[in-house]
Coordinates of C-alpha atoms (C1' of nucleotides) in Angstrom, one line a residue:
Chain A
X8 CA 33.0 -98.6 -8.0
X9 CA 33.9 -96.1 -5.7
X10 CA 31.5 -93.6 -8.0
X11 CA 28.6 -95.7 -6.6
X12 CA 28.8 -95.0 -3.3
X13 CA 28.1 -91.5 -3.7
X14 CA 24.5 -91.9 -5.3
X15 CA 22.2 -89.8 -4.2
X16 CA 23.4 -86.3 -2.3
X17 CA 25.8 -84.9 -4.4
X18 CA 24.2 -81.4 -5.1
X19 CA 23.6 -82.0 -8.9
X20 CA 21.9 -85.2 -8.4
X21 CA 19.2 -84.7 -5.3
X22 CA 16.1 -82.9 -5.5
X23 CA 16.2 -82.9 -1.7
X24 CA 18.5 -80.1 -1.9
X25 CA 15.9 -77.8 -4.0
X26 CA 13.2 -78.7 -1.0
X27 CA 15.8 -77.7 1.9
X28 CA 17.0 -74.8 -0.2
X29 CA 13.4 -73.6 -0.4
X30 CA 12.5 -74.0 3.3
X31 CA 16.3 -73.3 4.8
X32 CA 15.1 -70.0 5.7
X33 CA 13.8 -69.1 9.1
X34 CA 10.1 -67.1 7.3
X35 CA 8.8 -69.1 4.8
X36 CA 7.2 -72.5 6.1
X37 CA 6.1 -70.1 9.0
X38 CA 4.3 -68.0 6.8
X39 CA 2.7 -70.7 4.9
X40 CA 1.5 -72.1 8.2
X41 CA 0.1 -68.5 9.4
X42 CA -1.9 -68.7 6.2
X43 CA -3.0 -71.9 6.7
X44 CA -4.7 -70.7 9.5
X45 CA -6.0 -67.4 8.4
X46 CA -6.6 -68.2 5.4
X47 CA -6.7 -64.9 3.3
X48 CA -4.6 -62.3 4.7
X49 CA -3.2 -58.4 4.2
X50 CA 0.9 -57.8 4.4
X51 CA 0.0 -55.9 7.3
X52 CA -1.5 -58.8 9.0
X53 CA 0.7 -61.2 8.6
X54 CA 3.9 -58.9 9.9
X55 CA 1.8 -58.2 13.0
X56 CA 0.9 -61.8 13.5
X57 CA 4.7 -63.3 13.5
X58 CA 6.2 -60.0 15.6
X59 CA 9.7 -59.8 14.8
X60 CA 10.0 -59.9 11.2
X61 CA 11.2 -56.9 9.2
X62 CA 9.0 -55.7 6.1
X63 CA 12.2 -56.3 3.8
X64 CA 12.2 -60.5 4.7
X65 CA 8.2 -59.9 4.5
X66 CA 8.6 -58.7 1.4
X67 CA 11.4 -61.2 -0.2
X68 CA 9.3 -64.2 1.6
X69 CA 5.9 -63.4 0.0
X70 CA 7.5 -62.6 -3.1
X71 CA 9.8 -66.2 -3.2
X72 CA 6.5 -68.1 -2.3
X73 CA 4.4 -66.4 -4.6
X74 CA 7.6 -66.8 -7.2
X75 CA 7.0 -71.0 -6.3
X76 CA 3.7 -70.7 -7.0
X77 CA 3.1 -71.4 -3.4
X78 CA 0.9 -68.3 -2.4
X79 CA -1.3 -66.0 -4.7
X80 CA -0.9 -62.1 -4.7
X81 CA -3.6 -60.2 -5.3
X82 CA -3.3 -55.9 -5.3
X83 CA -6.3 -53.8 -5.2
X84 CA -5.4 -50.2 -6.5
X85 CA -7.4 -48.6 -3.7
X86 CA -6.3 -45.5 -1.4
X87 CA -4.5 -46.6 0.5
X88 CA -3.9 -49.9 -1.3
X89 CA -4.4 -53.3 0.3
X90 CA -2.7 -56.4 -1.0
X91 CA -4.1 -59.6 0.4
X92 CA -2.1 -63.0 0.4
X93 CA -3.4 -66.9 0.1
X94 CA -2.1 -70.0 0.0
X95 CA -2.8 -71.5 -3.9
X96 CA -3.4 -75.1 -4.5
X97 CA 0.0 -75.6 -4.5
X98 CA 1.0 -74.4 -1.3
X99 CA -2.5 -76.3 0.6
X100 CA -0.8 -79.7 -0.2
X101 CA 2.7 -78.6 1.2
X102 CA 0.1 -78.0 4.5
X103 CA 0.2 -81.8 5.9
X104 CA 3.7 -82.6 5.9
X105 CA 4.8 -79.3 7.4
X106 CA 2.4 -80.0 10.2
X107 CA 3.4 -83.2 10.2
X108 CA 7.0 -82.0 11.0
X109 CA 5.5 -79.2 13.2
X110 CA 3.9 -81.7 14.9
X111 CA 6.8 -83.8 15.8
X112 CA 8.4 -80.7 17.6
X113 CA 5.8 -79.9 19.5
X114 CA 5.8 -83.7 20.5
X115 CA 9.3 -83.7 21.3
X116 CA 10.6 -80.3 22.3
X117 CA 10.3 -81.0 26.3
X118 CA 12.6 -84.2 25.8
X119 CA 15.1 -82.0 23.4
X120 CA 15.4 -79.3 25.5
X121 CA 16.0 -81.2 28.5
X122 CA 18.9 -83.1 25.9
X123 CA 20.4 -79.8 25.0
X124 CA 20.5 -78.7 28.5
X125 CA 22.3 -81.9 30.0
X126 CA 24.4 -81.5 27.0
X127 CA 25.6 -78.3 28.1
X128 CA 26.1 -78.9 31.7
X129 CA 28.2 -82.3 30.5
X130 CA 30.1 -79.7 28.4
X131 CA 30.7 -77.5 30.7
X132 CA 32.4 -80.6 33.5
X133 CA 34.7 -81.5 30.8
X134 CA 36.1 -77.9 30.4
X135 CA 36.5 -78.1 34.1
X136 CA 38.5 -80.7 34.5
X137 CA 40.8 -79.6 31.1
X138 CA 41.0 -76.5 33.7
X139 CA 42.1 -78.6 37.2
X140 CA 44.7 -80.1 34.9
X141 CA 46.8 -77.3 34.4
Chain B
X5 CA -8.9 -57.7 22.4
X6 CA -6.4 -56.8 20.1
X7 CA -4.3 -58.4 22.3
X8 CA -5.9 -62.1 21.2
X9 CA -5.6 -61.9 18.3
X10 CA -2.1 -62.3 18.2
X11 CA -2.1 -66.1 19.3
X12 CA 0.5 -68.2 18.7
X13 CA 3.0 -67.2 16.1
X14 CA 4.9 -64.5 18.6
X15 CA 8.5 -65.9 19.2
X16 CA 7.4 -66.5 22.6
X17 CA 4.7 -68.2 22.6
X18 CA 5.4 -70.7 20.0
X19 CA 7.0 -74.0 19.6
X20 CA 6.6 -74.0 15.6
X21 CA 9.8 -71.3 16.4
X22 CA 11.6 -73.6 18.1
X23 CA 11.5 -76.2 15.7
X24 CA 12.4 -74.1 12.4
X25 CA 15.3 -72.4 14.6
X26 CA 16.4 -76.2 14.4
X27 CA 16.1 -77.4 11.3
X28 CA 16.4 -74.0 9.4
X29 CA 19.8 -74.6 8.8
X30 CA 20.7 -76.3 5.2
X31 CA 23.0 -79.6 6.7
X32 CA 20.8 -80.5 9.8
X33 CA 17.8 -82.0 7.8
X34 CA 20.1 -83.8 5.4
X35 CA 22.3 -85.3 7.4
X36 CA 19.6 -87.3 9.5
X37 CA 18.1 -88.3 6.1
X38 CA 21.8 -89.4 5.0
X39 CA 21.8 -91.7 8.5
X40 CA 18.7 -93.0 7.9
X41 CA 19.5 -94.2 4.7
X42 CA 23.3 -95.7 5.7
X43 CA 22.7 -96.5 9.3
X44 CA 26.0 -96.0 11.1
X45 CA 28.4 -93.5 9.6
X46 CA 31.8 -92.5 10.0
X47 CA 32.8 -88.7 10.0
X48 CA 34.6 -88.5 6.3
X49 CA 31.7 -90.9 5.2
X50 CA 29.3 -88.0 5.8
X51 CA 31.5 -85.6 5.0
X52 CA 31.9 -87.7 1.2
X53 CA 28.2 -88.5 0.9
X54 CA 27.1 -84.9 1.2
X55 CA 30.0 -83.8 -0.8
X56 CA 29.7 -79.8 0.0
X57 CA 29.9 -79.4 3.4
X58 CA 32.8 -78.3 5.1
X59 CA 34.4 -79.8 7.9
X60 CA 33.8 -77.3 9.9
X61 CA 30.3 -77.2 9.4
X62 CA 29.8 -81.0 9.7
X63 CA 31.5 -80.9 13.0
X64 CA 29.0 -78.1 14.5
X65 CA 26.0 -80.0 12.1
X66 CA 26.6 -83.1 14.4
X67 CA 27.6 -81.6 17.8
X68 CA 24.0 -79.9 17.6
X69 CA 22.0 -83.1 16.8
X70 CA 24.0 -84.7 19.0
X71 CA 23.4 -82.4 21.5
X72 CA 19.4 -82.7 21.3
X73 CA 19.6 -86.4 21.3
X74 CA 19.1 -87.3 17.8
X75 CA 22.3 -88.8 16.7
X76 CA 24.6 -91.0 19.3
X77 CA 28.4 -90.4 18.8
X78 CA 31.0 -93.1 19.2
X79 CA 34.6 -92.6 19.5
X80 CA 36.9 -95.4 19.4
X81 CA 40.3 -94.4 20.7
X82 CA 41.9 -96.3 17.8
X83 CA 45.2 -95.2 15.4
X84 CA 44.1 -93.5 13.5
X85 CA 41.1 -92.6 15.2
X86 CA 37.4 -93.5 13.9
X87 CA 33.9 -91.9 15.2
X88 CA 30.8 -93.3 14.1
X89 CA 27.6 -91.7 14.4
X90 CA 23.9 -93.2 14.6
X91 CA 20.3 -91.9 14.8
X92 CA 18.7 -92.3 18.1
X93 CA 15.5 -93.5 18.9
X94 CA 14.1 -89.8 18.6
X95 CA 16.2 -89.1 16.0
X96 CA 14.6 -92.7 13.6
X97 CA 11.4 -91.0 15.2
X98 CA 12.5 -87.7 12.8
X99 CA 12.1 -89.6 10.1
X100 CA 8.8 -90.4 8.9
X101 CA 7.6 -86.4 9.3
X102 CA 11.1 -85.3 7.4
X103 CA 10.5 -88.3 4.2
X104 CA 6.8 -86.7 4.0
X105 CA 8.7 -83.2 3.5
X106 CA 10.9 -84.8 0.9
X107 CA 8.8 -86.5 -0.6
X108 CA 6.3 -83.2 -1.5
X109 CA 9.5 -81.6 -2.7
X110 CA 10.2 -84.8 -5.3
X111 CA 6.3 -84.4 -6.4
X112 CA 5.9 -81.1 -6.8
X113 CA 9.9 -79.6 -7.7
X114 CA 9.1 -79.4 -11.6
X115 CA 6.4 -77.4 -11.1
X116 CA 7.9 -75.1 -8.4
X117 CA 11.0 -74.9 -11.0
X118 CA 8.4 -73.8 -14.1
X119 CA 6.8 -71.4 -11.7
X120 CA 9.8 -70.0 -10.9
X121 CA 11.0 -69.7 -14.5
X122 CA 7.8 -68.4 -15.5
X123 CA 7.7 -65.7 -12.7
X124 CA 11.1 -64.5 -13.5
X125 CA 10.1 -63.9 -17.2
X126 CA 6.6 -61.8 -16.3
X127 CA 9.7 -59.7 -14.2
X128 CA 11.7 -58.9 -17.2
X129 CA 8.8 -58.2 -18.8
X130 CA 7.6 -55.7 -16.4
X131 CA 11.3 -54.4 -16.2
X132 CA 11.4 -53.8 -20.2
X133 CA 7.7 -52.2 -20.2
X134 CA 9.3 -49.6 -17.7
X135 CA 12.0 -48.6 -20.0
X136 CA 10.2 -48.3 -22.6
X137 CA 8.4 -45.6 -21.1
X138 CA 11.1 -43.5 -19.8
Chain C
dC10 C1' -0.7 -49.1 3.3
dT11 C1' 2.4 -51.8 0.7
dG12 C1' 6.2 -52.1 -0.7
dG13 C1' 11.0 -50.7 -3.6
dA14 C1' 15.9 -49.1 -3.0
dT15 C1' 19.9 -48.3 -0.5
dC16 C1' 23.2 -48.5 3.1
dC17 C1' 25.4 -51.0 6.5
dA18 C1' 26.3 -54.2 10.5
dT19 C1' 26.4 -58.9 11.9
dG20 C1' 27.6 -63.6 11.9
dG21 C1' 27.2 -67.8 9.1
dG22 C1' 30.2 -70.3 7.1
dG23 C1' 34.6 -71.3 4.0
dA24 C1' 39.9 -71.9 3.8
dT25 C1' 43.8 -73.0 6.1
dA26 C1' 46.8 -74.6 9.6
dC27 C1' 47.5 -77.2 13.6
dT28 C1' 46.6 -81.1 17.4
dG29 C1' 45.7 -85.8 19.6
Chain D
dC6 C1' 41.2 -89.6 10.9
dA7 C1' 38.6 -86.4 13.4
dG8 C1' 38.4 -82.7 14.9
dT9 C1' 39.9 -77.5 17.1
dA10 C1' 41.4 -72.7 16.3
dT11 C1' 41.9 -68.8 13.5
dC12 C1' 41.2 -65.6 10.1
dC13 C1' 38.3 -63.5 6.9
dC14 C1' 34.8 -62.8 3.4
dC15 C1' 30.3 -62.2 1.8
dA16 C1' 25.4 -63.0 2.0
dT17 C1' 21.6 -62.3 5.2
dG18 C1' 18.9 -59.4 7.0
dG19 C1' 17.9 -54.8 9.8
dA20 C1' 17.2 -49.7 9.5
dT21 C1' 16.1 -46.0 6.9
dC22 C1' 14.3 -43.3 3.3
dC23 C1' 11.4 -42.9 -0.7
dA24 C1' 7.4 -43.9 -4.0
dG25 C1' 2.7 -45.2 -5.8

DNA sequence: CTGGATCCATGGGGATACTG
DNA sequence: CAGTATCCCCATGGATCCAG
């Protein structure tokens, strides 16, 4: 009985895991999003376009999407050498739900921020008055 | 010039940041699914459901979602204590764009898995080729 | 230009012990 | 039971140098 209970988010069990491990980290659904919009684009490119990424998480990014299946590589062996990246079939459909979620935070960022901030300033009465205690 | 076309993907700029900042960490995602499944939850409950998550991570998990509104915590001043936790309104709102995520990853996990496997076989390949030569 | 390889600092996150 | 506080380790990711 008590095994039961614990269905569906035990590690072994839950493919969500696999999905948040894939997306857990800060580059990847933003790449796939830059590419989205760009469509076909050079390593260079897409470094310049998010800022504040180092070329070694560039690098393990593309390779982990294009690992997925997610994004297509494609070298050309000129000098110097130019590697352009695309979003495969694959990685199109992941497109909709990601804006979907992208979506939602754009909708509701005002109202979270505001939350967070209250939070804070809630946080910060409580410590006072721990303080005037002692 | 050069100036436009760097848009919108600049850590300024862009909400998209904001948003992965707050879901790019592995529990944050999973625990609102987790709520939205079992409605109102008690602290161990979670902590059982989810299995492998520490207690310390848990506690920071929902003092963050907590703190942008989308979980409502409860403390009953009971012995032993009990604290239940709840999605929000904007936190039930969270749900339809994250189950569209979750959903992808369900349809589309076996292939990602044979991608993978297949990409990390062309890698040994490449890796013997190159001792071969040397 | 597009990376691979290496070294190294930081902090995310686990384990444990303690409190209300 | 539901945390807080502390210590500490190791993976993440930046900086740098090198190669094709």
């Amino acid at each position: 009985m008590s095994e039961n209970n614990s269905e569906k988010f035990q590690p072994a069990f839950c493919p969500i895991r696999h999905v948040l491990d894939r997306f857990g980290d800060k580059w990847s659904i933003l790449v796939v999003e830059l590419l989205s919009h760009k469509g076909r684009m050079r390593f260079s490119e897409i470094a310049n376009n998010i800022g504040d990424i180092s070329q070694k998480m560039l690098t393990v990014t593309l390779r982990s999407l294009e690992a997925d299946g997610l994004i297509s590589r494609e070298f050309f062996p000129e000098i110097p050498p130019r590697v352009e990246y695309e979003l495969t079939a694959l990685g199109k459909s992941l497109i909709p739900p990601i804006n979907n979620l992208l979506h939602w935070g754009q909708e509701h960022l005002e109202t979270i921020l505001n939350n967070r901030k209250r939070y804070e300033e809630k946080d910060q009465e409580k410590a006072k008055g721990k303080k005037a205690y002692s």
